[in-house]
PDB file of C-alpha atoms in Angstrom:
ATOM      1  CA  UNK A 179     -38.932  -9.728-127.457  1.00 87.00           C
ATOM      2  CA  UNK A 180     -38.740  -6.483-129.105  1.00 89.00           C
ATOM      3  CA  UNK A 181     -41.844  -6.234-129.970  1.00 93.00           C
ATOM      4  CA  UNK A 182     -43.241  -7.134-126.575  1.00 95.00           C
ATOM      5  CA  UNK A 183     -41.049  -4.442-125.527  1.00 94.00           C
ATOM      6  CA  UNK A 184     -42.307  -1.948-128.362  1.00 96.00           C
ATOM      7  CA  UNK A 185     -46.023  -2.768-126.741  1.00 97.00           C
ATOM      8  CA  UNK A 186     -45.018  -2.470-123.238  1.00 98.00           C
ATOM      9  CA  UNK A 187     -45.639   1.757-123.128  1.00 98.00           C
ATOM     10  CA  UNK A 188     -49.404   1.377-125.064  1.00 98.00           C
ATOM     11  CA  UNK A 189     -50.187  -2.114-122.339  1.00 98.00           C
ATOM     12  CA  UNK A 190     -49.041  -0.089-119.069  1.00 98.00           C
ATOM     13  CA  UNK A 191     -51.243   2.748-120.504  1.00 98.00           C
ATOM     14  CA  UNK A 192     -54.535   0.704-121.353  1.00 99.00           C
ATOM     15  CA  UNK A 193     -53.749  -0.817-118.391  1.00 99.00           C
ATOM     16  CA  UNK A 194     -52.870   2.091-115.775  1.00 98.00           C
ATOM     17  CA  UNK A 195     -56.186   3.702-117.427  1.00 98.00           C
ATOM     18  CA  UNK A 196     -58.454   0.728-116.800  1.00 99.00           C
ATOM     19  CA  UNK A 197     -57.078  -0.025-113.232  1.00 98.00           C
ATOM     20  CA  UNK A 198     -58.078   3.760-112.556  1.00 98.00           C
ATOM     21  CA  UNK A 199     -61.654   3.349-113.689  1.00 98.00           C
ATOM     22  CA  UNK A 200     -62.192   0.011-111.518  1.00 98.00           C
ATOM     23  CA  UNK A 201     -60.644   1.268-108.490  1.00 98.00           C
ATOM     24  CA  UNK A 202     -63.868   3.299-107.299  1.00 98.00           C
ATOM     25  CA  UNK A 203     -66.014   0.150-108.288  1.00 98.00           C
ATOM     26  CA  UNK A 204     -64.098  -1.477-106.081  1.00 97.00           C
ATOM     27  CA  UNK A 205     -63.948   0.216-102.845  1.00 97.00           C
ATOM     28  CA  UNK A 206     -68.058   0.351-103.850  1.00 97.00           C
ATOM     29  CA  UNK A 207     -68.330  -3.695-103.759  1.00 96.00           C
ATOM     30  CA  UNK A 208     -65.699  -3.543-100.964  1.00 96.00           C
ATOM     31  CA  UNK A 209     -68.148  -1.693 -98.783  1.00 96.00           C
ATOM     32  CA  UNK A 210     -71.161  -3.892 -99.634  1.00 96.00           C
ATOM     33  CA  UNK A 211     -72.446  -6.286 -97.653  1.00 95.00           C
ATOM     34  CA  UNK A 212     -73.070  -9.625 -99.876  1.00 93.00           C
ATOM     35  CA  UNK A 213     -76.714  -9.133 -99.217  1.00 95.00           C
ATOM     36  CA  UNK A 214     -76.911  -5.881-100.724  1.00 96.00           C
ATOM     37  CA  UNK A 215     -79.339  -6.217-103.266  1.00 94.00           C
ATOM     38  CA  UNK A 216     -77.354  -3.241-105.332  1.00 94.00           C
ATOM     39  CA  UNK A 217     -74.238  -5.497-105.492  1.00 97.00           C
ATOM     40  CA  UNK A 218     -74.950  -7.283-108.775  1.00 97.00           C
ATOM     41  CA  UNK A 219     -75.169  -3.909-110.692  1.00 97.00           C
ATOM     42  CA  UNK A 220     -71.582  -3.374-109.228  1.00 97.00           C
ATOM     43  CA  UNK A 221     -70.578  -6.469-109.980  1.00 98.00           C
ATOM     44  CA  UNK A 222     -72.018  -6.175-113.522  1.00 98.00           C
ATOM     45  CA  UNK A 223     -69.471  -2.727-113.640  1.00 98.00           C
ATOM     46  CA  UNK A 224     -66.583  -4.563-112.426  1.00 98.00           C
ATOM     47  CA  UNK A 225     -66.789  -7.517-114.722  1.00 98.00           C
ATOM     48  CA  UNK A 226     -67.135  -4.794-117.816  1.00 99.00           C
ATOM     49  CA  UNK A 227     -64.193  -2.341-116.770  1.00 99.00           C
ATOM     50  CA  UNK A 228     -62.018  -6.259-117.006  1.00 99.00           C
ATOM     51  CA  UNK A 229     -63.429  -7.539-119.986  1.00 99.00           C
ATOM     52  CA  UNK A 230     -63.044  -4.285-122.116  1.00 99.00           C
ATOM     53  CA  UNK A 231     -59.571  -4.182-120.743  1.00 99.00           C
ATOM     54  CA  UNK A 232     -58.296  -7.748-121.670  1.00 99.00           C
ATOM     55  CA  UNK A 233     -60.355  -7.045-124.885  1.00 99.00           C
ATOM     56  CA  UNK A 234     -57.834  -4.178-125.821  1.00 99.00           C
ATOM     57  CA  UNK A 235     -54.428  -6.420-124.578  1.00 99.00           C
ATOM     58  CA  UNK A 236     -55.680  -9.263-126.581  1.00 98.00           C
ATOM     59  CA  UNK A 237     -56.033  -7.336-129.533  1.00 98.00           C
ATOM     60  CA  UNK A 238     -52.735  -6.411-129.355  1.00 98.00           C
ATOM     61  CA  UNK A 239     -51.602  -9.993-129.372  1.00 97.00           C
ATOM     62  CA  UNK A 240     -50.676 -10.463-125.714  1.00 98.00           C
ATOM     63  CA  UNK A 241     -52.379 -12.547-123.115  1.00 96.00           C
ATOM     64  CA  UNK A 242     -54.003 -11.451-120.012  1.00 98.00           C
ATOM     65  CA  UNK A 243     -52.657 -14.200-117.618  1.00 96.00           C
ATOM     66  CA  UNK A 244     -54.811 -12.832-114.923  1.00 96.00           C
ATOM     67  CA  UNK A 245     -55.725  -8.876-113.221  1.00 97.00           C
ATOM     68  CA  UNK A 246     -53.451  -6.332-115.049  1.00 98.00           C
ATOM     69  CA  UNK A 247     -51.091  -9.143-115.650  1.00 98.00           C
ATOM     70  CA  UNK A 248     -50.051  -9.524-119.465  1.00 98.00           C
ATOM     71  CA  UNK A 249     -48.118 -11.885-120.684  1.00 98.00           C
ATOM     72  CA  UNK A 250     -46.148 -11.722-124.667  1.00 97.00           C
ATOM     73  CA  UNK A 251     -45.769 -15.698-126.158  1.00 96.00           C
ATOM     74  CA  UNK A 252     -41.927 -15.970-126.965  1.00 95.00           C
ATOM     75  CA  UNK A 253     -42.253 -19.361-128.312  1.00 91.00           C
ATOM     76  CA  UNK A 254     -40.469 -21.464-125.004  1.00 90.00           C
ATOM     77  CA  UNK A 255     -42.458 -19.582-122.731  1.00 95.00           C
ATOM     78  CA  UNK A 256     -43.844 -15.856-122.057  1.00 97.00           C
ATOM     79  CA  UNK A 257     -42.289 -12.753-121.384  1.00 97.00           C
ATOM     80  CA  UNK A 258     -44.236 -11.406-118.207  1.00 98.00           C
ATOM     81  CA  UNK A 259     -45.389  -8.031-117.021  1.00 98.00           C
ATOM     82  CA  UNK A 260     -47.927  -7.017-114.038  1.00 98.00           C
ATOM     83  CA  UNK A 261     -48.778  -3.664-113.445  1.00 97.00           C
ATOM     84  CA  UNK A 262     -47.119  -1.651-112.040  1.00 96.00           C
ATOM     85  CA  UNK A 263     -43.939  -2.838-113.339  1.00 97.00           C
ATOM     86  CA  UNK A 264     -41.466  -0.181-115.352  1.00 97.00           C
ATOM     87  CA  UNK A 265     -40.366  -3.092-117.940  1.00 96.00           C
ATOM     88  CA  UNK A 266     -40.694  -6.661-118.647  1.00 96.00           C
ATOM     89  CA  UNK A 267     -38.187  -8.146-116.428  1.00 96.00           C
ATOM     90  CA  UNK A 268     -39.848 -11.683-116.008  1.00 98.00           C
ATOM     91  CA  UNK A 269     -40.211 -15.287-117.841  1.00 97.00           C
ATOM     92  CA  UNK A 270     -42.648 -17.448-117.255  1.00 96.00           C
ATOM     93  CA  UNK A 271     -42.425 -21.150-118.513  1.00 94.00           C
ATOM     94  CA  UNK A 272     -45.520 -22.659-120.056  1.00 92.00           C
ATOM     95  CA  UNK A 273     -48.372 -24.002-117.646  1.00 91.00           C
ATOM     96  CA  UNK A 274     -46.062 -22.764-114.264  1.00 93.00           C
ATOM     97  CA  UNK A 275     -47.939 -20.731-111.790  1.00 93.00           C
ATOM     98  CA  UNK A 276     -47.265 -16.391-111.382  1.00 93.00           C
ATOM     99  CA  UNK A 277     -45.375 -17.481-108.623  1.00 94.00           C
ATOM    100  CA  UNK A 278     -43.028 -19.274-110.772  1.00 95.00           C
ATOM    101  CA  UNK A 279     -41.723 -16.238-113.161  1.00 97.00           C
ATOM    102  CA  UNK A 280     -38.211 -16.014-113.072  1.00 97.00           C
ATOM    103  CA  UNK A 281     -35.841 -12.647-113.333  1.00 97.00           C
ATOM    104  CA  UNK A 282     -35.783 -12.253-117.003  1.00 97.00           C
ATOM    105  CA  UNK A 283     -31.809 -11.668-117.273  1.00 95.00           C
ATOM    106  CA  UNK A 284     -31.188 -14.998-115.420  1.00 96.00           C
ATOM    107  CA  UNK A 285     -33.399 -17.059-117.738  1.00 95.00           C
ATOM    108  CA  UNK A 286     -31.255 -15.212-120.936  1.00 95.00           C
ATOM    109  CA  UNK A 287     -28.072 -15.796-119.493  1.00 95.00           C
ATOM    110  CA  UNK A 288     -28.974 -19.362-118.339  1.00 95.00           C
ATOM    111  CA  UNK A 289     -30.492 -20.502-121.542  1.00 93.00           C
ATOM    112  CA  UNK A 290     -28.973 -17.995-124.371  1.00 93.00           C
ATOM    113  CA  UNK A 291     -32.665 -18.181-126.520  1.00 92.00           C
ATOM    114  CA  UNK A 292     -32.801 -17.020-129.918  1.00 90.00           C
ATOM    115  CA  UNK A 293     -36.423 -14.745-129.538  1.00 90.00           C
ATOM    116  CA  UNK A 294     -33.980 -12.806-126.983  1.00 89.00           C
ATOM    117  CA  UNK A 295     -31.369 -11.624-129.545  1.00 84.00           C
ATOM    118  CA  UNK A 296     -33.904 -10.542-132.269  1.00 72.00           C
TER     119      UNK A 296
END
């Protein structure tokens, strides 16, 4: 958990930087019509702003669970973080859905794990 929360400033930066850059691509595809015959090249841009950012978050040993949502393996499940969030104030049990991440206090107090005292 600490180191999760040692990463969290350098994620929330790669990520607040990369959500920047795609948000102009977006409101580009957003005005498209599907027809437009300039939408793949857009496309093509939005896929590559995505893969070089879960590219950098995986290389820092986290998981991308899905857009700017990052996820840190604790062992029983995964600490979880989505941007914009100020900290990583969620768990997330293996193979639940995003809609399934619990306050991470509660699950502490609930459960007492060891990966939250180191």
């Amino acid at each position: 958990m600490a180191e999760a929360r040692e990463l969290l400033p350098l994620v929330q930066s790669i990520t607040k930087q990369h959500q920047a850059e795609l948000a102009p691509v977006q409101l580009r595809l957003n005005k498209m019509l599907s027809s437009d015959p300039r939408r793949n090249v857009v496309e093509a841009e939005y896929e590559a702003v995505v893969t070089r950012w879960r590219h950098k978050i995986e290389k820092l040993g986290a998981t991308v669970f899905g857009l700017w949502v990052v996820e840190f393996d604790v062992g029983e499940g995964l600490l979880s973080w989505r941007h914009p969030e100020l900290q990583l104030a969620y768990f997330r049990e293996r193979n639940s859905d995003f809609a399934s991440r619990i306050k991470l206090n509660d699950y502490i107090e609930s459960h007492d794990p060891d990966w939250a005292h180191h």
